[in-house]
Amino acid sequence: DGESMQKLITQLKPHRLILVRGTKENTEALASHVKQWTDAKVFTPSKGDMVDATSETHIYQIRLTDAMVSSMKMQKAKETEVAWLDAVATLRSKAPDTVQTEEMDVDDETSGIGERLLSLEPIPLTEVNPHDSVFINELKLSDLKQILTKHGIDSEFSGGVLWCCNRTIAVKRQESRKVSLEGWISDNYYKVRDILYNRYAIV
């Protein structure tokens, strides 16, 4: 019913929502509820209408030059690979000296001008500003505990903290979703840290 639908949508917190196959009155009522309780962009198309529900407002097609690709240090993140780029976008002619396989979809309005296309060129190392390391993954302390056990490291949960090596090392998950590692500096500390780092793609 309508009340159950409202609760379900509120719990899902969608970014885009398309409402179809309802009466005009019910559709407008549900759309009004969703707009009031979520930040979703709501579409109520009529039969045969086309809806553009893309989440990105600016999509560009960019090619990576050979120099850019060779400078990238790829890190595996689950089923994909990621890398940190320090680059500048320039307009170049659509010449065959750029890597053809590294492309992103584009709206016609934002593509290259005429026979030119945006290309990413690496910034010289002397001009690159250092950046903080980015850790990519959703770590579960329960999974980390199993991995530590496989490496012969004893650990136990207490008060939401994963204690290791006779409670000399603590792995904590903060409210900000950050993970902290605390403990005595020792061989075991560095071993736990290495195992923890291996759970992330670091760029």
Short mmCIF file of N, CA and C in Angstrom, two decimals, residues 13 21-22 25-26 29 44 50 55 70 74 79 84 86 112 120 128 133 136 143 146 171 176 179-180:
data_model
loop_
_atom_site.label_atom_id
_atom_site.label_comp_id
_atom_site.label_asym_id
_atom_site.label_seq_id
_atom_site.Cartn_x
_atom_site.Cartn_y
_atom_site.Cartn_z
N LYS A 13 16.60 5.62 0.69
CA LYS A 13 17.27 6.90 0.45
C LYS A 13 17.87 6.98 -0.96
N ARG A 21 3.25 3.88 -13.46
CA ARG A 21 2.14 2.94 -13.34
C ARG A 21 1.22 3.22 -12.15
N GLY A 22 1.09 4.46 -11.79
CA GLY A 22 0.16 4.85 -10.74
C GLY A 22 -0.79 5.92 -11.25
N GLU A 25 -3.00 11.22 -9.21
CA GLU A 25 -3.14 11.69 -7.83
C GLU A 25 -2.18 10.98 -6.89
N ASN A 26 -2.12 9.64 -6.99
CA ASN A 26 -1.24 8.87 -6.11
C ASN A 26 0.24 9.14 -6.41
N ALA A 29 1.20 12.50 -4.99
CA ALA A 29 1.25 12.45 -3.52
C ALA A 29 2.54 11.77 -3.05
N THR A 44 8.34 11.83 -12.66
CA THR A 44 6.99 11.25 -12.79
C THR A 44 6.58 11.30 -14.26
N MET A 50 10.61 10.13 -22.22
CA MET A 50 11.99 9.70 -22.01
C MET A 50 12.55 10.44 -20.80
N SER A 55 23.24 10.37 -12.94
CA SER A 55 23.60 11.02 -11.68
C SER A 55 24.67 12.08 -11.87
N SER A 70 51.80 5.24 -18.64
CA SER A 70 53.03 4.63 -18.15
C SER A 70 53.43 5.15 -16.77
N MET A 74 49.03 1.42 -10.69
CA MET A 74 47.72 0.84 -10.44
C MET A 74 47.72 -0.01 -9.17
N GLU A 79 37.39 -5.85 -7.71
CA GLU A 79 37.39 -6.33 -9.09
C GLU A 79 37.88 -5.28 -10.07
N TRP A 84 46.20 7.07 -8.45
CA TRP A 84 46.15 8.51 -8.20
C TRP A 84 46.79 9.22 -9.39
N ASP A 86 48.13 12.83 -11.11
CA ASP A 86 48.51 14.24 -11.06
C ASP A 86 48.67 14.66 -12.51
N GLY A 112 35.06 16.97 -27.29
CA GLY A 112 36.09 17.83 -27.84
C GLY A 112 35.52 18.77 -28.88
N LEU A 120 44.65 13.87 -20.96
CA LEU A 120 45.32 14.06 -19.68
C LEU A 120 46.82 13.93 -19.87
N VAL A 128 54.60 18.57 -8.80
CA VAL A 128 53.53 17.82 -8.13
C VAL A 128 53.60 18.06 -6.62
N SER A 133 47.99 9.75 1.63
CA SER A 133 47.60 8.45 1.07
C SER A 133 46.10 8.23 1.26
N ILE A 136 41.52 2.65 0.16
CA ILE A 136 40.25 2.31 -0.48
C ILE A 136 39.85 0.89 -0.13
N ASP A 143 36.51 -9.75 9.61
CA ASP A 143 37.33 -10.35 8.55
C ASP A 143 38.81 -10.23 8.89
N GLN A 146 39.95 -12.93 11.31
CA GLN A 146 40.18 -14.23 10.68
C GLN A 146 41.53 -14.27 9.98
N VAL A 171 43.11 -2.47 17.36
CA VAL A 171 42.58 -1.98 16.08
C VAL A 171 41.17 -1.46 16.36
N SER A 176 33.82 8.02 12.48
CA SER A 176 34.02 8.62 11.16
C SER A 176 34.36 7.58 10.11
N VAL A 179 39.85 3.80 10.57
CA VAL A 179 40.39 2.71 11.37
C VAL A 179 41.72 3.16 11.96
N SER A 180 41.89 2.97 13.25
CA SER A 180 43.14 3.36 13.90
C SER A 180 43.84 2.13 14.46
#
